[in-house]
Tab-separated table of C-alpha atoms and ligand atoms in Angstrom:
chain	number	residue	atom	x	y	z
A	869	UNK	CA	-17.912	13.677	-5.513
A	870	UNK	CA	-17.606	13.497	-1.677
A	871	UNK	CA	-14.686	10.840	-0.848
A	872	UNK	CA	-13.559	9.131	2.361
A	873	UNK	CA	-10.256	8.047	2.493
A	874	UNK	CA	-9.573	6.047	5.587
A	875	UNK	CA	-5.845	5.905	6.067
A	876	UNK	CA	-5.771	9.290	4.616
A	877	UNK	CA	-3.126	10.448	6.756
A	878	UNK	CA	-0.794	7.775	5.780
A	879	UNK	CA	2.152	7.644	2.760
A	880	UNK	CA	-0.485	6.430	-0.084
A	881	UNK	CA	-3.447	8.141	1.297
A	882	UNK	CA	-2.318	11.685	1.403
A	883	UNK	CA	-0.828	11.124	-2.230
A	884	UNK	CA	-4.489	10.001	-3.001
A	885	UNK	CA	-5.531	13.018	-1.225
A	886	UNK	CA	-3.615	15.004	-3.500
A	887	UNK	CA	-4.667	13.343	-6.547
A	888	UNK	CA	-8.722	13.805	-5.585
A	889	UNK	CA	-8.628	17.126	-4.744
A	890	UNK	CA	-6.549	18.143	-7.825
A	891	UNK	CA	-9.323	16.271	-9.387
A	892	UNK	CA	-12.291	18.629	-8.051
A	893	UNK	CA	-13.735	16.181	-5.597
A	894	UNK	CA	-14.163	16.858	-1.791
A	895	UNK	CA	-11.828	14.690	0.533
A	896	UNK	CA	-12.136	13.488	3.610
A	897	UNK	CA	-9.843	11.951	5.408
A	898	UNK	CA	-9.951	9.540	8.344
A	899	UNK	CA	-7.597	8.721	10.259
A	900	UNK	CA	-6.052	7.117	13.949
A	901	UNK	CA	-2.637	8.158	13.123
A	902	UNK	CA	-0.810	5.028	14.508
A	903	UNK	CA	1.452	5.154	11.157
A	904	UNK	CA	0.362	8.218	9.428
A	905	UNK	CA	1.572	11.968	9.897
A	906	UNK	CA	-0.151	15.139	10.137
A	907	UNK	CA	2.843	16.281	8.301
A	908	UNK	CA	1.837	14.569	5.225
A	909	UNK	CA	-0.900	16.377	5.015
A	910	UNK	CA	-0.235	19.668	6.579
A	911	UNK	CA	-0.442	21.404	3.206
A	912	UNK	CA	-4.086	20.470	2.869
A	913	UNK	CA	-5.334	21.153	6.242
A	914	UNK	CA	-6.466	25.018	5.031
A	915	UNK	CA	-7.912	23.341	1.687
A	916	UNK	CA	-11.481	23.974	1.487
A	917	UNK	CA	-12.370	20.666	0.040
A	918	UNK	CA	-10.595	19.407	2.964
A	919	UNK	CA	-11.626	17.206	5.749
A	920	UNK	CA	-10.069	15.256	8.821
A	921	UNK	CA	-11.403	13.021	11.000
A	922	UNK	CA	-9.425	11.506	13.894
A	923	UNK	CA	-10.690	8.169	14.053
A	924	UNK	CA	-10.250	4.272	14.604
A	925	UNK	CA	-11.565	2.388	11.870
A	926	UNK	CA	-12.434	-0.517	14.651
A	927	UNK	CA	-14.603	1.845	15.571
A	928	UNK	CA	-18.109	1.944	13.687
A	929	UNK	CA	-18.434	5.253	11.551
A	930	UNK	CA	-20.977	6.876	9.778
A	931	UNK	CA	-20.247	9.525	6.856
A	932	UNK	CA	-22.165	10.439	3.662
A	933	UNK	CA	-19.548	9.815	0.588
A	934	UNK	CA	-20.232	8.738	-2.747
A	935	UNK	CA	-16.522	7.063	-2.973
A	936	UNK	CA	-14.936	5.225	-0.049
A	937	UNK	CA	-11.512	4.636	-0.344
A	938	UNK	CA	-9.845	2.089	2.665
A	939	UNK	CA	-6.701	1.989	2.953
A	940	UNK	CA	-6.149	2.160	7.011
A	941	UNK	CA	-3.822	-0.716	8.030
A	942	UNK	CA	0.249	-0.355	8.584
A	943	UNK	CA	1.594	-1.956	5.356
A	944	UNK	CA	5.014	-2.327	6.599
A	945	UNK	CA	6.437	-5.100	8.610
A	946	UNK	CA	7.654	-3.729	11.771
A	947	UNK	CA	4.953	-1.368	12.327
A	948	UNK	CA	1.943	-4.276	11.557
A	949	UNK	CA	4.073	-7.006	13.871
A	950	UNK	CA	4.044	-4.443	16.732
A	951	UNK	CA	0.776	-5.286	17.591
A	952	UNK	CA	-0.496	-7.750	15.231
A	953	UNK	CA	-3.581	-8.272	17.308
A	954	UNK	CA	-4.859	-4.860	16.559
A	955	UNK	CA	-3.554	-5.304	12.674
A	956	UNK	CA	-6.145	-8.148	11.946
A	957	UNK	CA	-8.464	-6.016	13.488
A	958	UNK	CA	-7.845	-3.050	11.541
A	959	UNK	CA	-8.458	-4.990	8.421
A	960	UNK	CA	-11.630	-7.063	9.273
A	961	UNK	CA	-13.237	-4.778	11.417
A	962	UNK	CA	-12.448	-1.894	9.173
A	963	UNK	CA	-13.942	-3.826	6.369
A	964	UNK	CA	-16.663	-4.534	7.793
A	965	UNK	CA	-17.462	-0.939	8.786
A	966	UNK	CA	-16.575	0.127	5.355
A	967	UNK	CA	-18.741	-2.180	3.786
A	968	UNK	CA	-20.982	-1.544	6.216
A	969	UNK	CA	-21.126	2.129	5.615
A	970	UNK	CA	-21.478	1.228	1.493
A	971	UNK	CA	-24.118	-0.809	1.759
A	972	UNK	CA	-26.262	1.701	3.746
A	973	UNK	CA	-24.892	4.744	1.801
A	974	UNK	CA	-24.749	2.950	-1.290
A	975	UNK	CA	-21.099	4.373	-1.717
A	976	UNK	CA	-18.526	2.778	-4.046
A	977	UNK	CA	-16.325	0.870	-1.965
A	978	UNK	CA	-12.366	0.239	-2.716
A	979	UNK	CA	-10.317	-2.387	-0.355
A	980	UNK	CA	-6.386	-1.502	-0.672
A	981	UNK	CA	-5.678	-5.469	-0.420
A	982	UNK	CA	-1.965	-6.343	-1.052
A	983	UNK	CA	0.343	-8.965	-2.656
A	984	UNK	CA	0.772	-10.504	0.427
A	985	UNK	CA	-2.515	-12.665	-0.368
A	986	UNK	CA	-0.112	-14.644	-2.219
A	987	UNK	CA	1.990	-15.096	0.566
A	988	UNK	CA	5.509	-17.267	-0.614
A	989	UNK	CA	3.965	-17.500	-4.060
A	990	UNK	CA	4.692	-21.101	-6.217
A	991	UNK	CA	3.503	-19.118	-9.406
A	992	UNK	CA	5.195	-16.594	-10.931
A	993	UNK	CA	4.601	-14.213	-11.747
A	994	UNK	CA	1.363	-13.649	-9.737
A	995	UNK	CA	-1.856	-13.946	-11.785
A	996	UNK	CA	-5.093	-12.753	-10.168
A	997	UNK	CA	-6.671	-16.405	-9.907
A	998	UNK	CA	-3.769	-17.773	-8.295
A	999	UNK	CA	-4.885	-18.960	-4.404
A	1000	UNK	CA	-1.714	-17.907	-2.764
A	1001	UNK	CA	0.839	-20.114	-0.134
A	1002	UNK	CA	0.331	-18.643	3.023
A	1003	UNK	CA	1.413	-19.462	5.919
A	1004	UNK	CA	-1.908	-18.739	8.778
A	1005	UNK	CA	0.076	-18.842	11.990
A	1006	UNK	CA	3.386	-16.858	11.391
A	1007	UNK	CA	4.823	-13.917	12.001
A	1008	UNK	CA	3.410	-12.266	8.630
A	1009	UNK	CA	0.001	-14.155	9.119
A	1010	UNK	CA	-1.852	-11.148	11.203
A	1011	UNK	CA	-1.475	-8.988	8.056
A	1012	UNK	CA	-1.763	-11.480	4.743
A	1013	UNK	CA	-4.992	-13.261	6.577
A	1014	UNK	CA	-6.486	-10.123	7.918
A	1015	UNK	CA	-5.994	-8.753	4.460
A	1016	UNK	CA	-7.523	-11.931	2.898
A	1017	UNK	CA	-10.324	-11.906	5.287
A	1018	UNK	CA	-10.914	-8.498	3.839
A	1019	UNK	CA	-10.903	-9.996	0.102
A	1020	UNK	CA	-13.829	-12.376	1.518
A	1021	UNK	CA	-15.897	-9.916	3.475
A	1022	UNK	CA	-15.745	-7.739	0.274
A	1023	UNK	CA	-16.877	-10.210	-2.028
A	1024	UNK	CA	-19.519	-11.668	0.063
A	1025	UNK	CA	-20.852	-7.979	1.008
A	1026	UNK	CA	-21.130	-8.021	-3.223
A	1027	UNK	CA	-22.640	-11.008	-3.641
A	1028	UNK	CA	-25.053	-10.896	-0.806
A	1029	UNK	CA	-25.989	-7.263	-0.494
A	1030	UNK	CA	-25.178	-6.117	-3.787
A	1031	UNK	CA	-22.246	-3.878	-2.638
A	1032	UNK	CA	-20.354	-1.868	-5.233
A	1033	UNK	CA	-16.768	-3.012	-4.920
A	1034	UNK	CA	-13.509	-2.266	-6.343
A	1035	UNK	CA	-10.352	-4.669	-4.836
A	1036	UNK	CA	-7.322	-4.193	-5.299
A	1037	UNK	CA	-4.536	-5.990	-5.108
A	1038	UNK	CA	-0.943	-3.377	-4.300
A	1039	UNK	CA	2.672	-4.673	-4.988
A	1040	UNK	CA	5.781	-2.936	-3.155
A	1041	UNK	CA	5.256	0.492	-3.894
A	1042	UNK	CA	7.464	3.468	-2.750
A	1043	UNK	CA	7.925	7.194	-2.961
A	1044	UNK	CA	8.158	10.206	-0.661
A	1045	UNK	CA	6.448	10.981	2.472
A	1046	UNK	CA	7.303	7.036	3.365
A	1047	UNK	CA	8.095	6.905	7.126
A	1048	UNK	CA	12.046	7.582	7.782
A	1049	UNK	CA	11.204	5.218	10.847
A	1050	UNK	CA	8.877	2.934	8.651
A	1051	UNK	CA	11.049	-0.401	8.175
A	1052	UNK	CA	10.419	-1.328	4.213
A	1053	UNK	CA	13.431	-1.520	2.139
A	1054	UNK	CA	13.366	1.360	-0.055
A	1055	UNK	CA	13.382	4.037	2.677
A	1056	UNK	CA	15.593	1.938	5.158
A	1057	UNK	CA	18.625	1.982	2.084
A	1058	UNK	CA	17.685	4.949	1.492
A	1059	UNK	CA	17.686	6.657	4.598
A	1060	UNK	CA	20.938	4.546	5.859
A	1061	UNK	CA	22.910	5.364	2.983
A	1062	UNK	CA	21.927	9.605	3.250
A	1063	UNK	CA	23.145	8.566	6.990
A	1064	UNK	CA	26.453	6.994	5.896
A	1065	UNK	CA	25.091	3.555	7.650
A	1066	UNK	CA	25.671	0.213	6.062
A	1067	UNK	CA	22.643	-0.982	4.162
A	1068	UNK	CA	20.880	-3.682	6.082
A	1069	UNK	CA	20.668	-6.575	3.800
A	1070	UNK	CA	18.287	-9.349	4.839
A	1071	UNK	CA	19.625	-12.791	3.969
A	1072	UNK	CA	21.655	-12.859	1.168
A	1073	UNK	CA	19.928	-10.196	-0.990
A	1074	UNK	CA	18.752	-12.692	-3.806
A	1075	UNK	CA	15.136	-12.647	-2.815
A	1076	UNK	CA	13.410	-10.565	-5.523
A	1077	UNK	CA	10.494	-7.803	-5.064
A	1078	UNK	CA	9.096	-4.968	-8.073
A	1079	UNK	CA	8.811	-1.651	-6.699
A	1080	UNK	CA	6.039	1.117	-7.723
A	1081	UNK	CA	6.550	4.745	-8.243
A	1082	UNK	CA	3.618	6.187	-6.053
A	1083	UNK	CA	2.220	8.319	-8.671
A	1084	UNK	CA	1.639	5.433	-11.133
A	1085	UNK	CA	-0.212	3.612	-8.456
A	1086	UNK	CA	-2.106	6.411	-7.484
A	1087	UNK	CA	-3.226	6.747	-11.489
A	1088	UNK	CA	-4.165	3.009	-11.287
A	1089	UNK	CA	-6.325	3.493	-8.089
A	1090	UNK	CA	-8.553	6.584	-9.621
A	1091	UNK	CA	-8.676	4.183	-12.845
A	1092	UNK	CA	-9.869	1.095	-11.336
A	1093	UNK	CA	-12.316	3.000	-9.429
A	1094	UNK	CA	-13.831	4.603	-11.962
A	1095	UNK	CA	-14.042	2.098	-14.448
A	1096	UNK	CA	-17.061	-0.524	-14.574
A	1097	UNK	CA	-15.591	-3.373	-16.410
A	1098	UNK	CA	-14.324	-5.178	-13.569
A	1099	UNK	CA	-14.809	-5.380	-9.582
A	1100	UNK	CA	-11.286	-7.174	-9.235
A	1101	UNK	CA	-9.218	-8.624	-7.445
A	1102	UNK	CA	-6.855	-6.694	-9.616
A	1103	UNK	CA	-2.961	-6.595	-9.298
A	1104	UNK	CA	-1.428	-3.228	-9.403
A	1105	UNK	CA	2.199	-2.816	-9.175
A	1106	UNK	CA	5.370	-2.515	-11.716
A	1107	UNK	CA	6.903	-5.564	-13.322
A	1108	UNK	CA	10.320	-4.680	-13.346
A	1109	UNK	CA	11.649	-7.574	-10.555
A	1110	UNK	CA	14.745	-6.798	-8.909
A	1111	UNK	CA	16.871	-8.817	-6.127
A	1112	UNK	CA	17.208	-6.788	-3.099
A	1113	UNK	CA	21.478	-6.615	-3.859
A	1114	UNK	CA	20.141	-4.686	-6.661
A	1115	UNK	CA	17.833	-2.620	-4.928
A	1116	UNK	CA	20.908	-2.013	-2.844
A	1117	UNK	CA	23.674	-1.104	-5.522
A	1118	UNK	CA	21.249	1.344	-7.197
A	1119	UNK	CA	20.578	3.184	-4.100
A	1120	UNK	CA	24.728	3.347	-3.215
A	1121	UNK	CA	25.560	4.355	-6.682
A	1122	UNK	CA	23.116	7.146	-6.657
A	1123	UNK	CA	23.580	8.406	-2.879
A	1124	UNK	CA	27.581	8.148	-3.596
A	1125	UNK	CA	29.153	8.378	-0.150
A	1126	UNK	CA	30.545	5.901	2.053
A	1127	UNK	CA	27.866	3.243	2.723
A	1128	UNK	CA	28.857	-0.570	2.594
A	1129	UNK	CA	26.092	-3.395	2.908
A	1130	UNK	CA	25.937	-6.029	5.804
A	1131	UNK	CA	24.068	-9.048	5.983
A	1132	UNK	CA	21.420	-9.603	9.147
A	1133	UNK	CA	19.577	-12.141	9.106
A	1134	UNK	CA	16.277	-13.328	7.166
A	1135	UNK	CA	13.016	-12.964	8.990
A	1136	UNK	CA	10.777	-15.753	9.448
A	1137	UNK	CA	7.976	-16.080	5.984
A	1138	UNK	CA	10.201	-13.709	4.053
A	1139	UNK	CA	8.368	-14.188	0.113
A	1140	UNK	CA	11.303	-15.312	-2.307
A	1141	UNK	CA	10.418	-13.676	-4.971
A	1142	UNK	CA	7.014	-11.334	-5.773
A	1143	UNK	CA	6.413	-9.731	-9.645
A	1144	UNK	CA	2.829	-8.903	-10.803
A	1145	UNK	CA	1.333	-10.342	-14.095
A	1146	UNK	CA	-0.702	-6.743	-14.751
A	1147	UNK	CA	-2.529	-8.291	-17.973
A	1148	UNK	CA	-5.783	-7.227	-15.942
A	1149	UNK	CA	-4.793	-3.974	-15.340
A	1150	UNK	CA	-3.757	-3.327	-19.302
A	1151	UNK	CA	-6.825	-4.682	-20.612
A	1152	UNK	CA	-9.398	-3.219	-18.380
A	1153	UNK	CA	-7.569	0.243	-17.188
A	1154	UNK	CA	-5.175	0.847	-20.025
A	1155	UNK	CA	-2.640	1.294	-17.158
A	1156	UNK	CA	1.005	0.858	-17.529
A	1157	UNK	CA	3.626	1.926	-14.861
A	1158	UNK	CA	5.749	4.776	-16.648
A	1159	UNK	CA	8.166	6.140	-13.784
A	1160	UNK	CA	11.418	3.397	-14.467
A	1161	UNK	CA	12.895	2.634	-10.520
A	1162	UNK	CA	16.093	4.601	-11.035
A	1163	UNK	CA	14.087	7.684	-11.697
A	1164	UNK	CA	11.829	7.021	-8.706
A	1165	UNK	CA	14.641	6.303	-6.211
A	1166	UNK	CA	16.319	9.416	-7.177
A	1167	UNK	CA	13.061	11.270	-6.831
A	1168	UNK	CA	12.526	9.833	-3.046
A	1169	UNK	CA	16.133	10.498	-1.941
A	1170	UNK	CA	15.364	13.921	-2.781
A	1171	UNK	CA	12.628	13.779	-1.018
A	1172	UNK	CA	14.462	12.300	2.334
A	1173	UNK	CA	17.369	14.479	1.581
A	1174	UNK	CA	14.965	17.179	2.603
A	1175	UNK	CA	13.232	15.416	5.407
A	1176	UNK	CA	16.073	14.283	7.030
A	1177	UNK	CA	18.013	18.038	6.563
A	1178	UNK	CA	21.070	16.103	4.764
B	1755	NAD	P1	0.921	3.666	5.878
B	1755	NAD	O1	1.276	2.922	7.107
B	1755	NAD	O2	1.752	4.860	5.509
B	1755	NAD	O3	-0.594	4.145	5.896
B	1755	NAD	C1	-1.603	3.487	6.616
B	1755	NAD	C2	-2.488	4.551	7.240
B	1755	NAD	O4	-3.554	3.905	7.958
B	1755	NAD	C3	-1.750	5.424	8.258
B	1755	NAD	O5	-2.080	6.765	8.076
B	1755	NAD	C4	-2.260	4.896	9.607
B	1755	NAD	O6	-2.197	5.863	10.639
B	1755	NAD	C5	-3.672	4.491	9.237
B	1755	NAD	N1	-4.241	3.492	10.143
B	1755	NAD	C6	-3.668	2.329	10.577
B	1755	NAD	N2	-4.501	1.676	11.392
B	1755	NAD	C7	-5.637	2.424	11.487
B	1755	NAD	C8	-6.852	2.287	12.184
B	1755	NAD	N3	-7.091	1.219	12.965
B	1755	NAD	N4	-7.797	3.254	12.064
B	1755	NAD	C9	-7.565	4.344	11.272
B	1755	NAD	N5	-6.419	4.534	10.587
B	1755	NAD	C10	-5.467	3.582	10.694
B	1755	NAD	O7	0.941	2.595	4.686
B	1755	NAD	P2	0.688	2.771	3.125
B	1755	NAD	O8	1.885	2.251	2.437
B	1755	NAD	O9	0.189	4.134	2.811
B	1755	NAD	O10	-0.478	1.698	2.897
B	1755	NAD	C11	-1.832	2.078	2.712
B	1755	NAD	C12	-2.671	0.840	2.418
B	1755	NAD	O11	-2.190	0.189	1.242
B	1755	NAD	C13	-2.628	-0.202	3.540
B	1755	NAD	O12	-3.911	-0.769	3.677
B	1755	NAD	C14	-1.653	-1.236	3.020
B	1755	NAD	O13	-1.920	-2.517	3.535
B	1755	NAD	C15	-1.907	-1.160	1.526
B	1755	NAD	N6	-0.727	-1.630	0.768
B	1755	NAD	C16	0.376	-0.823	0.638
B	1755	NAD	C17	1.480	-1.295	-0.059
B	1755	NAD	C18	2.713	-0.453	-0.260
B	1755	NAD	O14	3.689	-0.953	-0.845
B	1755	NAD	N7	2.763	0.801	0.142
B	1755	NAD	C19	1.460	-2.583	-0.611
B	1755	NAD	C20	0.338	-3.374	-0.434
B	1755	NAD	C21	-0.767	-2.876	0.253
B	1756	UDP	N1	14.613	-6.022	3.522
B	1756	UDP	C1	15.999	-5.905	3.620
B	1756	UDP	N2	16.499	-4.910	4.404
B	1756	UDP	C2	15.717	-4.009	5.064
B	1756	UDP	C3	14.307	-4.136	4.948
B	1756	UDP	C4	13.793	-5.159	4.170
B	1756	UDP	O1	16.760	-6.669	3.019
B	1756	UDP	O2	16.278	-3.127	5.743
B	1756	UDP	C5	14.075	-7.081	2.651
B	1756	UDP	C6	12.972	-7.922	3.289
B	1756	UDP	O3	13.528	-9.025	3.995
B	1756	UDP	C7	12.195	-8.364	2.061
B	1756	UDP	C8	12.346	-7.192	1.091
B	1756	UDP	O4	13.464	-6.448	1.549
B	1756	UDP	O5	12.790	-9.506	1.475
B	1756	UDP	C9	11.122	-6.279	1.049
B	1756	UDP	O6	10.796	-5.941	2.385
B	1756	UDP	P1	9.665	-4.879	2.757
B	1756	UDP	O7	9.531	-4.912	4.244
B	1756	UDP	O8	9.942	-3.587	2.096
B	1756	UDP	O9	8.347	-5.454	2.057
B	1756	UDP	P2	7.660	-6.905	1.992
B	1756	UDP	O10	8.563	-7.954	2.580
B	1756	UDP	O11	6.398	-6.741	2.773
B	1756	UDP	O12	7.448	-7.114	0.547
């Protein structure tokens, strides 16, 4: 197949990348580069199933793919607060050109939606019907309601036009090629404790998150797309929950060195606590996360340990 991966560029999409071409299929990858690297996907530049497109996906497009993956929008905090303006954007308007696109191509269309639809969740863990507690005016609120606006174009593109859809509904995930620079928690402990920097605890480290080895969530992606039994929404993501003092201890343990923790304060909307119920994703993709977090943190510190030349 012929796929478009918008967001290609970035730390999930050029794992996907990977994954599709190893597959057979032909990529191609588009891109505006506001968070992504050309470095994470230097090694596929000279592929010749291999494709790059510098673009905004504000912008309309127009492509022939059988598969569109879209996944363009900064995930991390920092980075989608810089200009949260353009984030909303990015999600709606790149929806609606996806869809767009889909509906005239009759492409298979996947929406990378995110946890964050459940915003400072009063159920958990977080089942797939649950509505979410979010707040629409904060800090957060560019990203969770651009990415629920997404959920509704989607659907109503399904129900209306008869758009194939796959959503999909990403906890925390982590791995390499994350940002050094890119402000979620697993790479900032990571990177501050290679560094010998205290570990930048926000609050008092007891809110909870459950972090995803990329290559599980990558196998749940190509799953859920390829399967018929379901359109979603659909929670991906790994059950283990862990408080964010944990997170911390088994990144200093591992690293070794000289690292302490320090306490800064905890920003505005920060979720209490996040695990996914993935009863959707056993039934209907026989999909399991298999890579256990202390075998995944070791494998992205060795990964940064490279990057960073430490
Ligand atoms: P990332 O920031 O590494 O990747 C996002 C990519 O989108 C980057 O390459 C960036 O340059 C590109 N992009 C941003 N705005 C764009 C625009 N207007 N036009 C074209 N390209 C644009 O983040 P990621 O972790 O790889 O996340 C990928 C997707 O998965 C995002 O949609 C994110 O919301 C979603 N997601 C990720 C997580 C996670 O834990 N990694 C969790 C939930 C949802
Ligand atoms: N966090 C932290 N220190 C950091 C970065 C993040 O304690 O240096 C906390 C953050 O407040 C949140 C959790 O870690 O409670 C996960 O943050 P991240 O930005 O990775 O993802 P999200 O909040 O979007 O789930």
């Amino acid at each position: 197949m012929r796929i478009l991966i918008t967001g290609g560029a970035g730390f999930l999409g050029s794992h996907l990348s990977d994954r599709l071409l190893a597959d057979g299929h032909e990529v191609i990858c588009l891109d505006n580069f506001f968070t992504g690297r050309k470095s994470n996907i230097q090694h596929l530049l000279s592929h010749p199933r291999f494709e790059l497109i510098r673009h905004d996906v504000i912008d309309p497009f127009k492509v022939e793919a059988d598969q569109i993956y879209n996944l363009a929008c900064p995930a991390s905090p920092p980075h989608y607060q810089f200009n949260p303006i353009k984030t909303t954007k990015t999600s709606v308007m790149g929806a609606i050109n996806c869809l767009g696109l889909a509906k005239r191509t009759r492409a298979r269309v996947f929406q990378a939606s995110t946890s964050e639809v459940y915003g400072d969740p009063e159920i958990h863990p977080q089942v797939e019907s649950y509505w979410g507690n979010v707040n629409p005016i904060g800090r957060r609120s560019c990203y969770d309601e651009g990415k629920r606006c997404a959920e509704t174009l989607f659907f109503d593109y399904h129900r209306e036009n008869g758009v194939d859809i796959r959503v999909i509904r990403i906890f925390n995930t982590y791995g390499p090629r994350m940002h050094p620079n890119d402000g979620r928690v697993v790479s900032n402990f990571i990177v501050q404790a290679l560094r010998g920097q205290d570990l930048t605890i926000y609050g008092d480290g007891s809110q909870t998150r459950s972090f995803c080895y990329v290559d599980d969530l990558v196998d749940g992606f190509v799953r859920f797309m390829n399967q018929t039994a379901t359109v979603g929404p659909l929670n991906l993501g790994n059950p283990g929950e862990f408080t964010m003092l944990e997170l911390a201890e088994i990144i200093l343990k591992q690293v070794g060195g000289t690292a302490k923790i320090t306490h800064l304060p905890l920003p505005a909307d920060d979720p209490k606590q996040r695990r996914p119920d993935i009863s959707l994703a056993r039934k209907h993709l026989g999909w399991e996360p298999r890579v256990p977090l202390a075998e995944g943190i070791a494998r992205t510190i060795a990964y940064f340990r490279t990057e960073l030349g430490i």
